[in-house]
Coordinates of C-alpha atoms and ligand atoms in Angstrom, one line a residue:
M1 CA 0.0 0.0 0.0
S2 CA 2.1 3.0 -1.1
D3 CA 1.3 5.9 -3.0
S4 CA 3.7 8.2 -4.6
T5 CA 1.6 11.3 -4.3
Y6 CA 2.2 10.7 -0.3
E7 CA 4.2 13.5 1.5
K8 CA 8.1 12.4 1.2
M9 CA 9.5 11.4 4.7
N10 CA 13.0 10.5 5.9
I11 CA 12.3 8.1 8.8
Q12 CA 16.2 6.3 9.4
W13 CA 17.5 5.0 12.6
F14 CA 20.5 3.7 13.7
P15 CA 20.4 3.1 17.7
G16 CA 24.3 2.0 18.5
H17 CA 23.1 -0.8 20.7
M18 CA 21.4 -3.0 17.4
A19 CA 24.8 -4.0 16.5
K20 CA 25.3 -5.5 19.9
A21 CA 21.8 -7.2 19.9
R22 CA 22.3 -8.8 16.0
R23 CA 25.6 -10.3 17.3
M24 CA 24.1 -11.7 20.3
I25 CA 21.5 -13.2 18.3
E26 CA 23.8 -14.8 16.0
D27 CA 26.5 -16.0 18.7
N28 CA 23.2 -17.7 20.5
L29 CA 21.7 -19.0 17.6
K30 CA 23.6 -22.6 17.6
L31 CA 21.9 -23.2 20.9
V32 CA 18.5 -23.2 19.8
D33 CA 16.5 -25.4 18.0
A34 CA 13.9 -22.9 16.7
V35 CA 13.4 -18.8 15.5
C36 CA 10.1 -17.6 16.7
E37 CA 9.6 -13.8 15.6
I38 CA 7.2 -12.0 17.0
I39 CA 5.6 -9.6 13.9
D40 CA 2.8 -6.8 14.0
A41 CA 0.1 -8.5 12.2
R42 CA -1.0 -4.8 11.0
I43 CA 1.9 -4.6 9.1
P44 CA 3.5 -7.9 8.6
E45 CA 6.5 -7.5 6.4
S46 CA 7.6 -3.9 7.4
S47 CA 7.8 -5.3 11.3
R48 CA 9.7 -8.4 9.9
N49 CA 13.4 -7.9 10.1
P50 CA 15.0 -8.7 7.2
D51 CA 18.2 -9.6 8.5
I52 CA 16.6 -13.0 10.0
D53 CA 16.3 -14.6 6.7
R54 CA 20.1 -14.5 6.4
I55 CA 20.9 -15.0 10.0
A56 CA 18.5 -17.3 11.2
A57 CA 19.1 -19.9 7.6
G58 CA 18.3 -23.4 8.0
K59 CA 16.9 -22.8 11.4
P60 CA 12.8 -23.9 11.7
R61 CA 11.4 -20.3 11.8
M62 CA 7.9 -19.9 13.5
L63 CA 6.4 -15.9 12.8
V64 CA 3.8 -15.1 15.4
L65 CA 0.9 -12.0 13.9
N66 CA 0.6 -10.3 17.3
R67 CA -1.4 -7.5 18.2
S68 CA -4.4 -9.5 15.6
D69 CA -7.0 -8.0 17.6
L70 CA -6.4 -4.4 16.2
A71 CA -5.5 -5.7 12.9
D72 CA -8.0 -6.6 9.6
P73 CA -8.9 -10.4 10.3
A74 CA -9.7 -10.9 6.5
I75 CA -6.2 -9.8 5.7
T76 CA -4.4 -11.7 8.6
E77 CA -6.1 -14.4 7.6
R78 CA -4.3 -14.2 3.9
W79 CA -0.9 -13.5 5.6
T80 CA -1.3 -16.7 7.8
E81 CA -1.7 -18.7 4.5
H82 CA 0.8 -16.3 2.4
Y83 CA 4.1 -17.4 5.1
K84 CA 2.5 -20.9 5.7
R85 CA 3.8 -21.1 2.0
Q86 CA 6.4 -19.7 2.2
G87 CA 7.5 -22.2 5.1
F88 CA 6.7 -20.4 8.6
A89 CA 4.5 -22.2 11.4
V90 CA 2.2 -19.1 11.8
I91 CA -0.1 -18.3 14.9
E92 CA -2.0 -15.4 15.5
T93 CA -2.3 -13.2 19.0
D94 CA -3.5 -10.8 20.9
A95 CA -0.8 -10.8 23.5
K96 CA -2.3 -8.5 25.9
S97 CA -5.7 -10.5 26.1
G98 CA -3.8 -13.9 25.4
K99 CA -5.9 -15.1 22.4
G100 CA -4.2 -17.6 20.7
I101 CA -1.3 -17.8 23.1
R102 CA -2.4 -21.9 23.8
A103 CA -1.6 -22.4 20.1
F104 CA 2.5 -22.0 20.4
G105 CA 3.2 -25.0 22.3
P106 CA 1.9 -27.3 19.7
A107 CA 2.9 -25.2 17.1
V108 CA 6.7 -25.3 17.9
R109 CA 6.7 -29.5 18.1
K110 CA 4.3 -29.5 14.9
L111 CA 7.4 -27.2 13.6
L112 CA 10.2 -29.8 15.2
E113 CA 8.2 -33.2 14.2
E114 CA 11.4 -34.1 12.3
K115 CA 13.9 -33.2 15.3
I116 CA 11.2 -34.9 17.9
R117 CA 11.4 -38.1 15.7
E118 CA 15.2 -38.2 15.6
F119 CA 15.8 -37.1 19.7
D120 CA 13.0 -40.3 20.0
A121 CA 15.6 -42.2 17.8
K122 CA 18.5 -41.6 19.8
G123 CA 16.7 -42.6 23.3
Q124 CA 16.6 -39.3 23.8
S125 CA 12.8 -38.6 24.0
G126 CA 11.3 -35.4 26.1
R127 CA 15.1 -33.3 25.5
T128 CA 14.2 -29.9 26.0
L129 CA 13.3 -28.1 23.0
R130 CA 14.4 -24.7 22.7
V131 CA 13.0 -21.7 20.7
M132 CA 14.9 -18.1 20.3
V133 CA 12.2 -15.1 20.3
L134 CA 12.7 -12.6 18.5
G135 CA 11.0 -9.1 17.3
I136 CA 11.2 -5.3 16.8
P137 CA 10.9 -3.5 19.9
N138 CA 7.2 -2.7 21.6
V139 CA 5.8 -5.4 19.1
G140 CA 4.6 -7.6 22.2
K141 CA 7.6 -9.8 22.8
S142 CA 7.7 -9.1 26.5
T143 CA 3.8 -10.1 27.0
F144 CA 3.6 -12.6 24.3
I145 CA 6.6 -14.2 26.8
N146 CA 4.7 -13.5 30.0
K147 CA 1.5 -15.0 29.0
V148 CA 3.2 -18.3 27.5
A149 CA 5.0 -19.0 30.4
G150 CA 2.0 -17.7 32.4
R151 CA 2.9 -19.3 36.2
K152 CA 4.4 -21.9 34.9
A153 CA 7.4 -19.3 34.0
A154 CA 11.0 -19.5 35.8
I155 CA 14.4 -18.5 34.7
A156 CA 16.7 -21.9 33.5
G157 CA 19.4 -20.1 34.6
D158 CA 22.8 -19.6 32.6
K159 CA 23.5 -21.9 29.9
P160 CA 27.7 -22.7 28.9
G161 CA 28.2 -20.5 25.3
V162 CA 25.2 -17.7 26.0
T163 CA 25.8 -13.8 26.0
R164 CA 25.7 -13.1 29.7
G165 CA 22.6 -11.1 30.7
R166 CA 20.4 -13.5 28.4
Q167 CA 17.9 -15.8 29.9
W168 CA 16.7 -19.2 29.3
I169 CA 12.8 -18.9 30.4
S170 CA 10.8 -22.4 30.8
I171 CA 7.7 -22.2 29.8
G172 CA 6.6 -26.2 30.8
G173 CA 6.0 -29.0 28.1
G174 CA 9.8 -29.5 27.6
L175 CA 10.1 -26.1 26.1
E176 CA 12.5 -23.5 26.5
L177 CA 12.6 -20.1 25.4
L178 CA 15.7 -17.6 24.7
D179 CA 14.8 -13.6 25.4
T180 CA 16.3 -11.4 22.7
P181 CA 16.7 -7.5 22.9
G182 CA 13.9 -5.8 20.5
I183 CA 15.6 -5.2 17.3
L184 CA 15.4 -2.5 14.2
W185 CA 17.3 -2.4 11.4
P186 CA 19.8 -0.1 10.4
K187 CA 18.1 0.9 6.8
F188 CA 14.8 -0.1 5.8
D189 CA 14.7 -1.3 2.3
R190 CA 11.7 0.3 1.2
P191 CA 11.0 4.1 1.8
E192 CA 7.2 3.2 3.5
V193 CA 8.7 0.7 5.9
G194 CA 10.1 3.5 8.5
E195 CA 6.8 5.2 8.0
L196 CA 4.5 2.3 8.9
L197 CA 6.6 1.7 11.6
A198 CA 6.1 5.0 13.4
I199 CA 2.1 4.5 12.8
T200 CA 2.2 1.8 14.7
N201 CA 4.6 3.2 17.2
A202 CA 7.4 0.6 16.7
I203 CA 9.8 4.1 16.0
K204 CA 9.0 6.3 19.5
S205 CA 8.0 9.7 17.2
D206 CA 10.5 12.4 18.5
I207 CA 12.0 12.1 16.1
I208 CA 9.6 12.2 13.2
D209 CA 7.3 15.0 12.1
R210 CA 4.4 13.9 13.6
E211 CA 1.8 15.8 11.4
T212 CA 3.3 14.6 8.5
L213 CA 2.7 11.0 9.5
A214 CA -0.9 11.7 10.1
A215 CA -1.5 13.6 7.2
N216 CA 0.3 10.3 5.6
F217 CA -1.8 8.3 7.5
M218 CA -5.1 10.4 6.8
L219 CA -4.0 9.4 2.9
R220 CA -3.8 5.5 3.7
L221 CA -6.8 5.8 5.7
R222 CA -9.0 7.5 2.8
D223 CA -7.4 4.7 -0.1
Y224 CA -8.0 1.8 2.3
Y225 CA -10.2 2.7 4.9
P226 CA -12.6 5.5 4.2
D227 CA -15.4 4.1 5.9
A228 CA -13.2 4.5 9.7
L229 CA -12.7 7.9 8.8
K230 CA -16.6 8.7 8.6
M231 CA -17.3 6.6 11.2
R232 CA -14.6 8.3 14.0
Y233 CA -14.1 12.0 12.4
K234 CA -17.4 12.3 10.6
F235 CA -16.5 13.4 7.3
S236 CA -15.9 12.2 4.0
P237 CA -12.8 12.4 2.4
A238 CA -12.7 14.1 -1.2
P239 CA -10.5 12.8 -3.6
E240 CA -9.0 16.0 -4.3
D241 CA -8.1 16.2 -0.2
S242 CA -4.5 16.2 0.8
G243 CA -3.7 14.7 4.0
F244 CA -3.6 17.8 5.9
D245 CA -6.8 18.8 4.5
M246 CA -8.1 15.4 6.3
L247 CA -6.5 16.6 9.0
E248 CA -8.5 19.7 9.2
K249 CA -11.6 18.5 8.7
A250 CA -11.3 16.2 11.1
A251 CA -10.2 19.0 13.3
A252 CA -12.9 21.2 12.3
K253 CA -15.3 18.0 13.7
R254 CA -13.6 18.0 16.7
G255 CA -13.6 21.3 17.4
F256 CA -10.1 21.9 18.0
L257 CA -9.6 25.2 17.2
I258 CA -6.0 27.6 17.7
S259 CA -8.3 30.8 17.2
K260 CA -11.5 31.6 14.6
G261 CA -10.8 29.8 11.5
E262 CA -7.4 28.4 12.5
Y263 CA -7.6 24.4 13.6
D264 CA -5.1 22.7 16.0
I265 CA -3.4 20.2 12.9
E266 CA -0.7 19.2 15.6
R267 CA -3.6 18.2 18.3
M268 CA -5.7 16.4 15.5
A269 CA -2.6 14.4 14.2
N270 CA -1.5 13.3 17.9
T271 CA -5.0 12.4 18.4
L272 CA -5.5 10.3 15.4
L273 CA -2.3 8.3 16.1
N274 CA -3.3 7.7 19.3
E275 CA -6.7 6.3 18.6
Y276 CA -5.2 4.3 15.8
H277 CA -2.7 2.8 18.3
E278 CA -5.4 2.4 20.3
G279 CA -8.0 0.7 18.1
K280 CA -10.2 2.7 18.1
L281 CA -10.3 3.7 14.2
G282 CA -11.2 -0.1 14.0
R283 CA -9.5 -3.1 12.9
L284 CA -7.3 -1.7 10.1
T285 CA -4.1 -3.5 8.2
L286 CA -1.8 -1.1 6.4
E287 CA -0.1 -4.0 4.5
V288 CA -1.6 -6.9 2.0
P289 CA 0.3 -9.7 0.8
D290 CA 0.7 -9.5 -3.0
D291 CA -0.1 -12.9 -3.8
Ligands
G4P301 P1 8.1 -5.5 23.7 O1 8.7 -5.8 24.7 O2 8.2 -5.8 22.6 O3 9.3 -4.3 24.0 O4 6.8 -5.3 23.7 P2 5.8 -4.9 25.5 O5 5.6 -7.0 25.5 O6 6.2 -4.2 26.5 O7 4.2 -4.4 24.9 C1 4.5 -3.1 24.0 C2 2.6 -2.6 24.3 O8 2.0 -3.2 23.9 C3 2.1 -2.7 25.8 O9 1.3 -1.9 26.0 C4 1.5 -4.1 25.8 O10 0.4 -4.1 26.2 C5 1.0 -3.9 24.4 N1 0.6 -5.6 23.7 C6 1.3 -6.4 23.6 N2 0.6 -7.3 22.9 C7 -0.3 -6.7 22.3 C8 -1.4 -7.1 21.6 O11 -1.8 -8.5 21.3 N3 -2.8 -6.5 21.3 C9 -2.8 -5.2 21.6 N4 -3.8 -4.2 21.8 N5 -1.5 -4.7 22.4 C10 -0.5 -5.7 23.0 P3 1.3 -0.8 27.1 O12 2.6 -1.0 28.1 O13 0.2 -0.2 27.5 O14 2.1 0.6 26.0 P4 1.0 0.8 24.8 O15 0.2 -0.3 24.7 O16 1.1 2.2 25.5 O17 2.4 0.5 23.7

């Protein structure tokens, strides 16, 4: 979902600790049987770390479409099929409420069926299965891990070779998780990725022009979810409206005035982004699979 008429936004993100996080992942990969990446169901591709395909090549992989409570259910289903066709195990979750979480254990065991058979054949039935959990910041990784672990959560203690400070979390049923620091990759390969990450709050917005971000978001809403604008902000977008025009229309309906005839666009921009974050615009997905 991209459109060349959108305002150009230059969002780049180079936090220094990311290289360290990547090294930690590379160093510990040999200790796990599978890699599970938590992604945001509203922007599945943009919230995946493209490096992981290279770093984790050869490992059985799982994708968790989290925040599915905020995403368009029909499109989430399409993403699930899309990734399953690519060989990933896929589950859909709302880690906040716990919905979908129970599918995790069975999905890991199915993904590692062959490995389990090998263990059985070697007389190592019941051997612990270890899964590395990855995800961009704020995607819900901690919430997910806590829910999956439930009351069974226990720090399984240091293992030789594991980078200090990392923890194995025993979640029962012969499974252990290795938590990793949330990472964003240093370069976005498509210009819209940074913008989608900012709209969904993965990139904290103090480095971003919130008004331009919200104006571009308005254009996306007009193109893909015009009914959400009608329902929530009580105006029908016109084809010739710019994103800023729509922010102004919404501000007018809300009564966000700076002075007579001048609307508070900044306040409306923040309101729009916050209300999307809170799910008040409905379940809106901002990226669809191309197949
Ligand atoms: P992280 O470890 O990946 O950084 O994320 P964390 O679990 O801390 O979750 C970030 C926020 O997202 C938390 O809200 C959490 O409750 C929420 N969250 C996690 N999973 C889901 C989900 O599936 N659906 C919804 N709707 N929310 C989810 P918070 O601390 O209140 O922060 P925020 O909501 O203001 O970002």
